[in-house]
PDB file of N, CA and C in Angstrom:
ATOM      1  N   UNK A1361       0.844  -1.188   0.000  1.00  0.00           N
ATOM      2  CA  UNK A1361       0.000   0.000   0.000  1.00  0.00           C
ATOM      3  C   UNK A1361       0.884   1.244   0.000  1.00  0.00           C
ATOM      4  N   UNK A1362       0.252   2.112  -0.576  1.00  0.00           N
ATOM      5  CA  UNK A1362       0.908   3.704  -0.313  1.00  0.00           C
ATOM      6  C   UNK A1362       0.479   4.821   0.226  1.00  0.00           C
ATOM      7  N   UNK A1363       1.013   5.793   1.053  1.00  0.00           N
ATOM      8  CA  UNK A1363       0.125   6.567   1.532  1.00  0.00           C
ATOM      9  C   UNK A1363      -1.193   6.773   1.757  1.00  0.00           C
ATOM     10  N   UNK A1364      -1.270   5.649   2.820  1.00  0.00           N
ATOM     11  CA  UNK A1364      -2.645   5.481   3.537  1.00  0.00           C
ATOM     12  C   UNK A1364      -2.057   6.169   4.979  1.00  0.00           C
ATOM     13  N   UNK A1365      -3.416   6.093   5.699  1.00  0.00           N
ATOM     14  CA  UNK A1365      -3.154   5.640   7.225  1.00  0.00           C
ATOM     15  C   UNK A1365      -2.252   4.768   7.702  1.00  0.00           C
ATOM     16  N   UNK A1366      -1.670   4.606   8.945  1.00  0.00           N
ATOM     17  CA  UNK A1366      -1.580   3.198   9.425  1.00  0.00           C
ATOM     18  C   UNK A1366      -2.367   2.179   9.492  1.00  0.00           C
ATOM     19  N   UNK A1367      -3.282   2.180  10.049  1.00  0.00           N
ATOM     20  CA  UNK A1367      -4.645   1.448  10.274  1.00  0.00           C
ATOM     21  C   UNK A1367      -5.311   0.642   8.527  1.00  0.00           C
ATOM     22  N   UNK A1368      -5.315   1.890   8.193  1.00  0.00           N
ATOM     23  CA  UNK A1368      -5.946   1.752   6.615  1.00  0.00           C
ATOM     24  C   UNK A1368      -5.021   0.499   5.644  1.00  0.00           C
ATOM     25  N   UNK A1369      -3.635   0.718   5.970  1.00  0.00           N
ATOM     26  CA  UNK A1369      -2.345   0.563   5.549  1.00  0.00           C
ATOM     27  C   UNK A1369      -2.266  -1.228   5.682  1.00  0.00           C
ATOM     28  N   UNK A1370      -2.597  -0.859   7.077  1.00  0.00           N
ATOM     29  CA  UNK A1370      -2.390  -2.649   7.997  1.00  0.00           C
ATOM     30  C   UNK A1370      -3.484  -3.482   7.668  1.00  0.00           C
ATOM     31  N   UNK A1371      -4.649  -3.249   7.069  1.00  0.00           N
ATOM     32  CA  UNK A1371      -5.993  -3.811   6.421  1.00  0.00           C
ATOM     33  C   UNK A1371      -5.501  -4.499   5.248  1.00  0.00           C
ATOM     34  N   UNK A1372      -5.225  -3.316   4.659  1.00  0.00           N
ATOM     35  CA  UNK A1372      -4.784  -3.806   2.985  1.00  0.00           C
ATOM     36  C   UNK A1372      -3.784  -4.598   2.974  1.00  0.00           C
ATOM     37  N   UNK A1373      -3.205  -4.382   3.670  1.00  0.00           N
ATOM     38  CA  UNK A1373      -1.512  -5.148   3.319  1.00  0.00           C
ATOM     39  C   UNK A1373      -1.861  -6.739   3.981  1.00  0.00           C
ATOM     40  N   UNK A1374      -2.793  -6.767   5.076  1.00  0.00           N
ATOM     41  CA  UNK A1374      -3.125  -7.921   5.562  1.00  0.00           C
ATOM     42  C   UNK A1374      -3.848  -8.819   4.273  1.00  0.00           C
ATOM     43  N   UNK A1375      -5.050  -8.066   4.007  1.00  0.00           N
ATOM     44  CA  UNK A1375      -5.823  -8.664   2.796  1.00  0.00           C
ATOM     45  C   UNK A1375      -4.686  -9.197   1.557  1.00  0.00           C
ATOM     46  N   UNK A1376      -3.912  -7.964   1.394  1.00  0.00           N
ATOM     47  CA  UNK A1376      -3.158  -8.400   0.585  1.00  0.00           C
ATOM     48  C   UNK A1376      -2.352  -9.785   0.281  1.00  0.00           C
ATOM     49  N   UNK A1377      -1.754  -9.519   1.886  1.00  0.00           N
ATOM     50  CA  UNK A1377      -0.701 -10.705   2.515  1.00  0.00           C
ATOM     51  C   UNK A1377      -1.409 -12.245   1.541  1.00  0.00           C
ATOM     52  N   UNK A1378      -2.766 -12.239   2.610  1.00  0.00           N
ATOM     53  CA  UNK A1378      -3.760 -13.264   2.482  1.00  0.00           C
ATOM     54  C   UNK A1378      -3.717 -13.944   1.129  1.00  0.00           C
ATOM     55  N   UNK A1379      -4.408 -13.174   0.026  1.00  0.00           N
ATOM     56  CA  UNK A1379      -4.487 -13.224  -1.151  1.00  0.00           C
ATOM     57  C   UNK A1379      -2.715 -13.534  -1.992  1.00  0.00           C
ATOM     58  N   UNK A1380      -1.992 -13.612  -1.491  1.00  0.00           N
ATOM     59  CA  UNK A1380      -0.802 -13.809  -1.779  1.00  0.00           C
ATOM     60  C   UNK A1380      -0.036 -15.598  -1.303  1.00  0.00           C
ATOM     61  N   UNK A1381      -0.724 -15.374  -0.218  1.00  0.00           N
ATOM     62  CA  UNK A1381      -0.703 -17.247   0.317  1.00  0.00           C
ATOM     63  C   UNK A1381      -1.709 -17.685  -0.143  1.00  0.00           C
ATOM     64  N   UNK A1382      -2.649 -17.152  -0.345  1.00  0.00           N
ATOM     65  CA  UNK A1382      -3.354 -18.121  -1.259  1.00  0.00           C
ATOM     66  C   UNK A1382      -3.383 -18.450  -2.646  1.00  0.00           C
ATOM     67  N   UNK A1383      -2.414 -17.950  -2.854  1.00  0.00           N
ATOM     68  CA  UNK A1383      -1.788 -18.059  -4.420  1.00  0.00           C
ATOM     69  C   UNK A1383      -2.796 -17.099  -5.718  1.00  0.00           C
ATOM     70  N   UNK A1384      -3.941 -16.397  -4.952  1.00  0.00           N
ATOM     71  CA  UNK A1384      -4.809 -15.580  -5.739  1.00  0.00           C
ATOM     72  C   UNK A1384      -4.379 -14.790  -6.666  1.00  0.00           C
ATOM     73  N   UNK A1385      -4.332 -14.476  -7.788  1.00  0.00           N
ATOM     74  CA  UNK A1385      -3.465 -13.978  -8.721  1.00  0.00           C
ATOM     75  C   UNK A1385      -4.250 -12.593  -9.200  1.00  0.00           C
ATOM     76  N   UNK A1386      -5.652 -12.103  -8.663  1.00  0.00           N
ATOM     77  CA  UNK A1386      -6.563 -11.119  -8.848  1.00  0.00           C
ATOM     78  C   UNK A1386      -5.644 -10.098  -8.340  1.00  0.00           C
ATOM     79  N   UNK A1387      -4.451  -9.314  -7.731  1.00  0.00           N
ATOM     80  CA  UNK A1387      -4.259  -7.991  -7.006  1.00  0.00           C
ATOM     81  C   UNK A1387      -4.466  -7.054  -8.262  1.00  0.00           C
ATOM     82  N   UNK A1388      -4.889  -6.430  -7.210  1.00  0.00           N
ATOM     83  CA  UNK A1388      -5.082  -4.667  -7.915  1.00  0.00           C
ATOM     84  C   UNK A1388      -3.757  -3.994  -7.596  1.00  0.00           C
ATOM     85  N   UNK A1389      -3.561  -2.985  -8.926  1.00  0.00           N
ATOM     86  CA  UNK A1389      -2.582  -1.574  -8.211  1.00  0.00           C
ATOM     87  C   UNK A1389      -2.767  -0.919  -7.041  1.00  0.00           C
ATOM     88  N   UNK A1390      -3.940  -1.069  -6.570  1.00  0.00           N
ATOM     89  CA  UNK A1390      -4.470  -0.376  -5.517  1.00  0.00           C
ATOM     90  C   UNK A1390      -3.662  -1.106  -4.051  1.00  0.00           C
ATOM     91  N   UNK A1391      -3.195  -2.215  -4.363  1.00  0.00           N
ATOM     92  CA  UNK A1391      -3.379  -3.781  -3.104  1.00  0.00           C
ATOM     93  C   UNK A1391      -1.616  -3.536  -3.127  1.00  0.00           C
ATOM     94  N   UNK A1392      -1.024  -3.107  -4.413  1.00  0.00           N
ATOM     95  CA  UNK A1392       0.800  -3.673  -4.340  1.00  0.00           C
ATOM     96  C   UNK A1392       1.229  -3.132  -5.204  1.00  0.00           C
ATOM     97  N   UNK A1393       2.415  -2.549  -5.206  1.00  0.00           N
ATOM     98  CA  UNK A1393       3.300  -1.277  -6.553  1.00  0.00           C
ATOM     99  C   UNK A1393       3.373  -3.095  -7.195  1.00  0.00           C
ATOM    100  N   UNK A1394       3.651  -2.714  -8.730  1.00  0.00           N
ATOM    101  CA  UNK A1394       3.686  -4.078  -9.496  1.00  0.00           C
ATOM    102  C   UNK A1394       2.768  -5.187  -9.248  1.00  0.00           C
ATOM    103  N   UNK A1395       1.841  -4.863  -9.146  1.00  0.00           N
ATOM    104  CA  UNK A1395       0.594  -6.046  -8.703  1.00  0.00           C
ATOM    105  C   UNK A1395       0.382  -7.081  -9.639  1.00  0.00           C
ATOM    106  N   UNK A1396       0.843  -6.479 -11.137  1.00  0.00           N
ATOM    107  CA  UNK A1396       0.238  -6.906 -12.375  1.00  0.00           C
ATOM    108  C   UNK A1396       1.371  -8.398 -12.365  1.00  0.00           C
ATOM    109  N   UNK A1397       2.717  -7.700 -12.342  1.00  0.00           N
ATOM    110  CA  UNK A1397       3.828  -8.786 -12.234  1.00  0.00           C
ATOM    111  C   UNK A1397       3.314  -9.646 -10.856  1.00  0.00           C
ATOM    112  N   UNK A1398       3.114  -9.759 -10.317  1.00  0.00           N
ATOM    113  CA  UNK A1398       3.227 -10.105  -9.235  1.00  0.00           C
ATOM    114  C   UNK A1398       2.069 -11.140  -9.120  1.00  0.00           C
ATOM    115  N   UNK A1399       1.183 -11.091  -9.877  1.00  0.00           N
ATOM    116  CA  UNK A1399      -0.198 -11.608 -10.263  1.00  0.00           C
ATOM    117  C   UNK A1399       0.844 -12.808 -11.151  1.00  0.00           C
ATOM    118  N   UNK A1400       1.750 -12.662 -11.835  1.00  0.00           N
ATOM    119  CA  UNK A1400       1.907 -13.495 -13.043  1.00  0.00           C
ATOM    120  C   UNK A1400       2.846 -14.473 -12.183  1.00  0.00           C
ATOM    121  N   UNK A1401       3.347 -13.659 -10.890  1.00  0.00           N
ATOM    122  CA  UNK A1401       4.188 -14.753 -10.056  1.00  0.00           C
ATOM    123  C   UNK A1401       3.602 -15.352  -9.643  1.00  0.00           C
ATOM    124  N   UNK A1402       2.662 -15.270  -9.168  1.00  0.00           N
ATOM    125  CA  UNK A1402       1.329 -16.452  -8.475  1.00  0.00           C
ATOM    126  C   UNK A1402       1.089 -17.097  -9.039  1.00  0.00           C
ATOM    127  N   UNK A1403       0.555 -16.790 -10.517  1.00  0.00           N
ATOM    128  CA  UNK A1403      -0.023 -17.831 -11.918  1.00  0.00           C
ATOM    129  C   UNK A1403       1.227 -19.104 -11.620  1.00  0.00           C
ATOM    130  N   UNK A1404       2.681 -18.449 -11.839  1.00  0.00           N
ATOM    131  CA  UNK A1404       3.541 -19.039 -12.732  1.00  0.00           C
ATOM    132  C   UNK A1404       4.107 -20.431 -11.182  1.00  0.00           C
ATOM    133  N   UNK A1405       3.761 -19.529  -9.964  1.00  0.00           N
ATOM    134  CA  UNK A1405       3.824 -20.409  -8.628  1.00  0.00           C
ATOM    135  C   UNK A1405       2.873 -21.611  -8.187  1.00  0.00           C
ATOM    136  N   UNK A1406       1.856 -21.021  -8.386  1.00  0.00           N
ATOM    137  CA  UNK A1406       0.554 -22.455  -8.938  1.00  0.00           C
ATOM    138  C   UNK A1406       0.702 -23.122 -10.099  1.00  0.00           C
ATOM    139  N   UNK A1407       1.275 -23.089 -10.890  1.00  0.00           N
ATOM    140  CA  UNK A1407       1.421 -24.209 -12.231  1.00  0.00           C
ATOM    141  C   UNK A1407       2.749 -24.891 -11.092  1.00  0.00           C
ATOM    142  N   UNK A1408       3.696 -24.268 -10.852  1.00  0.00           N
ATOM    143  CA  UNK A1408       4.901 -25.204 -10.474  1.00  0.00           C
ATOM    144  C   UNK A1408       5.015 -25.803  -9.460  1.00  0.00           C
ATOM    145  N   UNK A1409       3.685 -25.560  -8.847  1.00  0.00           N
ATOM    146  CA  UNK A1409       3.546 -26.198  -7.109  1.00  0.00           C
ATOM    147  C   UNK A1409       4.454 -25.467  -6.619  1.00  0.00           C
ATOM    148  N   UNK A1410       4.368 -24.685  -5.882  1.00  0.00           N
ATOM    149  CA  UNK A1410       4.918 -23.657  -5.026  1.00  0.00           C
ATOM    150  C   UNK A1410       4.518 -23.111  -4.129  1.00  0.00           C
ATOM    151  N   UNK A1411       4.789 -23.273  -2.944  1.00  0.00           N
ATOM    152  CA  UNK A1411       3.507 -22.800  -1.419  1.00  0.00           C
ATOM    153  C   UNK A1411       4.318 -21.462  -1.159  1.00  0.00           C
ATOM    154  N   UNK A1412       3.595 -20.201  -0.802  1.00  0.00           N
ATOM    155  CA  UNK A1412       4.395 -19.192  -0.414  1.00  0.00           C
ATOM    156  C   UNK A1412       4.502 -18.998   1.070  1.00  0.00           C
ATOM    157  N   UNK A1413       5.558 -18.410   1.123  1.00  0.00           N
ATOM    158  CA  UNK A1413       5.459 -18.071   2.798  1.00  0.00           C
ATOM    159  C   UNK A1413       5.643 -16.833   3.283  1.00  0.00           C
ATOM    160  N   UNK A1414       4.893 -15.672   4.408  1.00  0.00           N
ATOM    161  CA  UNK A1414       5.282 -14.960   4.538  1.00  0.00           C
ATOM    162  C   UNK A1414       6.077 -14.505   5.075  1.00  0.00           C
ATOM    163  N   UNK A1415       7.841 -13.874   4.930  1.00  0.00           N
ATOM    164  CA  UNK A1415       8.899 -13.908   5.710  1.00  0.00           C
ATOM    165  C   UNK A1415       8.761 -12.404   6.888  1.00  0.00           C
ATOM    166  N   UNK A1416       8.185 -11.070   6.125  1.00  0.00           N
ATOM    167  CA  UNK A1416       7.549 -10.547   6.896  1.00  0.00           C
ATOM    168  C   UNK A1416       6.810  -9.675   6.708  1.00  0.00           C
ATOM    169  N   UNK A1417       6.096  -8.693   7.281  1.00  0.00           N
ATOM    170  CA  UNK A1417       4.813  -7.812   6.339  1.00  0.00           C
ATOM    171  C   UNK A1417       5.041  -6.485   7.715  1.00  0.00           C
ATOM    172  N   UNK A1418       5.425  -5.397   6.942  1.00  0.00           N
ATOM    173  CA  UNK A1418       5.751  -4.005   7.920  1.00  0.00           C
ATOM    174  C   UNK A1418       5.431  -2.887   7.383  1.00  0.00           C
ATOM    175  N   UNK A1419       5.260  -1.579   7.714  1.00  0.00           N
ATOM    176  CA  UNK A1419       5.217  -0.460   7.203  1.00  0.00           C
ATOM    177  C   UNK A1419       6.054   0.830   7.545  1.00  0.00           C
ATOM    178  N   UNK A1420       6.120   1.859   6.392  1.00  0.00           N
ATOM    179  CA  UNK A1420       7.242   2.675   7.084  1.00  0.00           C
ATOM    180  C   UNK A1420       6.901   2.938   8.859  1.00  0.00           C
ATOM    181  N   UNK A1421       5.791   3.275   8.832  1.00  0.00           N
ATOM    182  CA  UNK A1421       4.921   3.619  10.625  1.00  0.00           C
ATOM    183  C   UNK A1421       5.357   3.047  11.390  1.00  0.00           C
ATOM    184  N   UNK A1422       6.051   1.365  10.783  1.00  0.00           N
ATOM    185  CA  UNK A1422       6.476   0.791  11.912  1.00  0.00           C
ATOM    186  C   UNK A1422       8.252   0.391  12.085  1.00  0.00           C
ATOM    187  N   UNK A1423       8.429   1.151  11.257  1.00  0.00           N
ATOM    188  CA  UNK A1423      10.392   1.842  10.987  1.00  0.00           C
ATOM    189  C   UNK A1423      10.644   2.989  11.092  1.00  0.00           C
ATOM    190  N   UNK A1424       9.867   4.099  10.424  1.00  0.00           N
ATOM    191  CA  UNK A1424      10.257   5.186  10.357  1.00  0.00           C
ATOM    192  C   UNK A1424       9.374   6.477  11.511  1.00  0.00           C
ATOM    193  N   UNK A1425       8.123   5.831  11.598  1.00  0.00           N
ATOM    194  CA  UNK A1425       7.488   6.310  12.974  1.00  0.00           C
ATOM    195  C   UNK A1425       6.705   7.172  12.554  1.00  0.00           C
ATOM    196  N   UNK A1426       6.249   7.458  11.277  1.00  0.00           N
ATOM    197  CA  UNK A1426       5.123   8.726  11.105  1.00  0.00           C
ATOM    198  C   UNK A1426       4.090   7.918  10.633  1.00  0.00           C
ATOM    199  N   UNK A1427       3.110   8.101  11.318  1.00  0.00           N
ATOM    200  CA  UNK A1427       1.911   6.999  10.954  1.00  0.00           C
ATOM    201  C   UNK A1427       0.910   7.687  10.088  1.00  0.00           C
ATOM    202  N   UNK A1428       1.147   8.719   9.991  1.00  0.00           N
ATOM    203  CA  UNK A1428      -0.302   9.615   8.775  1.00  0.00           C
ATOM    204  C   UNK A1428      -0.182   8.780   7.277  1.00  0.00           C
ATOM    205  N   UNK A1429       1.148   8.457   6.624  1.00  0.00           N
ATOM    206  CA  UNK A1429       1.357   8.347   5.587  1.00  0.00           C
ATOM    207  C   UNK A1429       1.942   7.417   5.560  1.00  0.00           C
ATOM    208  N   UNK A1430       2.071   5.986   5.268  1.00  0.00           N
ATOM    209  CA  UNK A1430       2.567   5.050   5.478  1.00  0.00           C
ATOM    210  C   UNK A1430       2.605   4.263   4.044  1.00  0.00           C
ATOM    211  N   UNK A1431       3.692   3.557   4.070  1.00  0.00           N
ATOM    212  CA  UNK A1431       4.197   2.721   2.930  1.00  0.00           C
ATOM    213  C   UNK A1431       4.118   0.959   3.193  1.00  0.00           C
ATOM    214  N   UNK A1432       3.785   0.191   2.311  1.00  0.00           N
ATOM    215  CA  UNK A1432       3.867  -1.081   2.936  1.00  0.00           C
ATOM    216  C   UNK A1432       4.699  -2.370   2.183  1.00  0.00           C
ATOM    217  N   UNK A1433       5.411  -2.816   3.482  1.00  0.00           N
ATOM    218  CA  UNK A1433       6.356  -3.732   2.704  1.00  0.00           C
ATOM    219  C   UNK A1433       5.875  -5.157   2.528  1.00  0.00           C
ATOM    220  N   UNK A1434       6.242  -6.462   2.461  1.00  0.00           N
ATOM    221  CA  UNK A1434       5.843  -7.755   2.095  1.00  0.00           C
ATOM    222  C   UNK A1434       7.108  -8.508   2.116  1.00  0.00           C
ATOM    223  N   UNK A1435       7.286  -9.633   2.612  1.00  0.00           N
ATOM    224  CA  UNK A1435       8.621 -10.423   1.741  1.00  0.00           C
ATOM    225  C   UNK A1435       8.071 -11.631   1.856  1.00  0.00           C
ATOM    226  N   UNK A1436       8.043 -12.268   0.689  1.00  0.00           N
ATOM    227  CA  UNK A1436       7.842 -13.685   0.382  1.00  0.00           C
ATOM    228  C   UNK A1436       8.922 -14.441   0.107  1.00  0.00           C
ATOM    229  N   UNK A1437       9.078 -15.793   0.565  1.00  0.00           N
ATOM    230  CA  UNK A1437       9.663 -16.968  -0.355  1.00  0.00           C
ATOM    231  C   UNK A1437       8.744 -18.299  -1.110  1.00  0.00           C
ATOM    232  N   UNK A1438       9.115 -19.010  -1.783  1.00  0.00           N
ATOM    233  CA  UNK A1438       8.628 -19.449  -2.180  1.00  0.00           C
ATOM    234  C   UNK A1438       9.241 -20.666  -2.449  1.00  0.00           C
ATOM    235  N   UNK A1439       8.606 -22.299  -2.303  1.00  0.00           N
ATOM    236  CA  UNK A1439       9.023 -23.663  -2.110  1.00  0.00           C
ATOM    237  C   UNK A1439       8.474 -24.300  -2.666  1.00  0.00           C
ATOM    238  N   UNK A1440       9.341 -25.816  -3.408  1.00  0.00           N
ATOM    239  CA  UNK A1440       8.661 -26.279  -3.498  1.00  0.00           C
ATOM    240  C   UNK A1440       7.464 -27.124  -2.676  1.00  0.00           C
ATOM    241  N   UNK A1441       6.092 -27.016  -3.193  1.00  0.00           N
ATOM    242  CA  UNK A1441       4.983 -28.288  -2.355  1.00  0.00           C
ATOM    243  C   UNK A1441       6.213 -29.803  -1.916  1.00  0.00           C
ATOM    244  N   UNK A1442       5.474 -29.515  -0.328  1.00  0.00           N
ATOM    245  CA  UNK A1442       6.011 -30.910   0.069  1.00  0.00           C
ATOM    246  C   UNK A1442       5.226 -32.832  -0.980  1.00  0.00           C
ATOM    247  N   UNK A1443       5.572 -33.282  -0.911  1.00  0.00           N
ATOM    248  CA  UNK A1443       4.774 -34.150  -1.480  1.00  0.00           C
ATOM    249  C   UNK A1443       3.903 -35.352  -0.555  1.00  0.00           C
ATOM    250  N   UNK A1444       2.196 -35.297  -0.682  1.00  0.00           N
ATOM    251  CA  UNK A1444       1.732 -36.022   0.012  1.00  0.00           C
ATOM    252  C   UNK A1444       2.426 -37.131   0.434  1.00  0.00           C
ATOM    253  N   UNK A1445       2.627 -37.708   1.796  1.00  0.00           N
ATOM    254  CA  UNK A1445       2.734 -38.898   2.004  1.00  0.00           C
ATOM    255  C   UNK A1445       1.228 -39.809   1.600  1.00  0.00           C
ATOM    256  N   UNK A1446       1.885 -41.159   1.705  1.00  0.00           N
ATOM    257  CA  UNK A1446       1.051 -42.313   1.429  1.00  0.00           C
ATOM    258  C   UNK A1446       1.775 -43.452   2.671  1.00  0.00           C
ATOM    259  N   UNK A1447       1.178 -42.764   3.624  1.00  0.00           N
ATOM    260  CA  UNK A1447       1.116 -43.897   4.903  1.00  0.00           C
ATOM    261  C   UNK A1447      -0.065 -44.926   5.305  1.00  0.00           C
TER     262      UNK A1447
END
């Protein structure tokens, strides 16, 4: 997110988060700078079996300390799917 609230900031970026482990490939510009790419990483992460994980999700508000206007970060990795056992 960009210059939101904090509050406003921590919604979206949560929703966002969400929609990102769930491999949902719908984000808006509105949801992530490069959403569009980022949509095609999901596509291209669900064809290859790939579970994401979130490493961590912050905003400037909660580095830089001015909460009116806040920026929002994300870091993902990404693995391969474990493979079902057959016990």
């Amino acid at each position: 997110s960009h210059f939101l609230s904090y509050g406003a900031a921590r919604d979206i970026d949560d929703a966002t988060c969400r929609q990102i482990l769930a491999l949902d490939g719908t984000l808006l510009p509105e949801q992530a700078c490069g959403a569009y790419p980022v949509n095609g990483l999901l596509l291209a992460a669900r064809r290859g079996g790939l579970e994401p994980e979130l490493l961590d999700l912050c905003n400037s508000g909660d580095t830089a300390g001015d909460r009116n206007r806040v920026v929002g970060y994300a870091a993902f990795a990404f693995h391969p799917s474990e493979p079902a056992s057959h016990a």
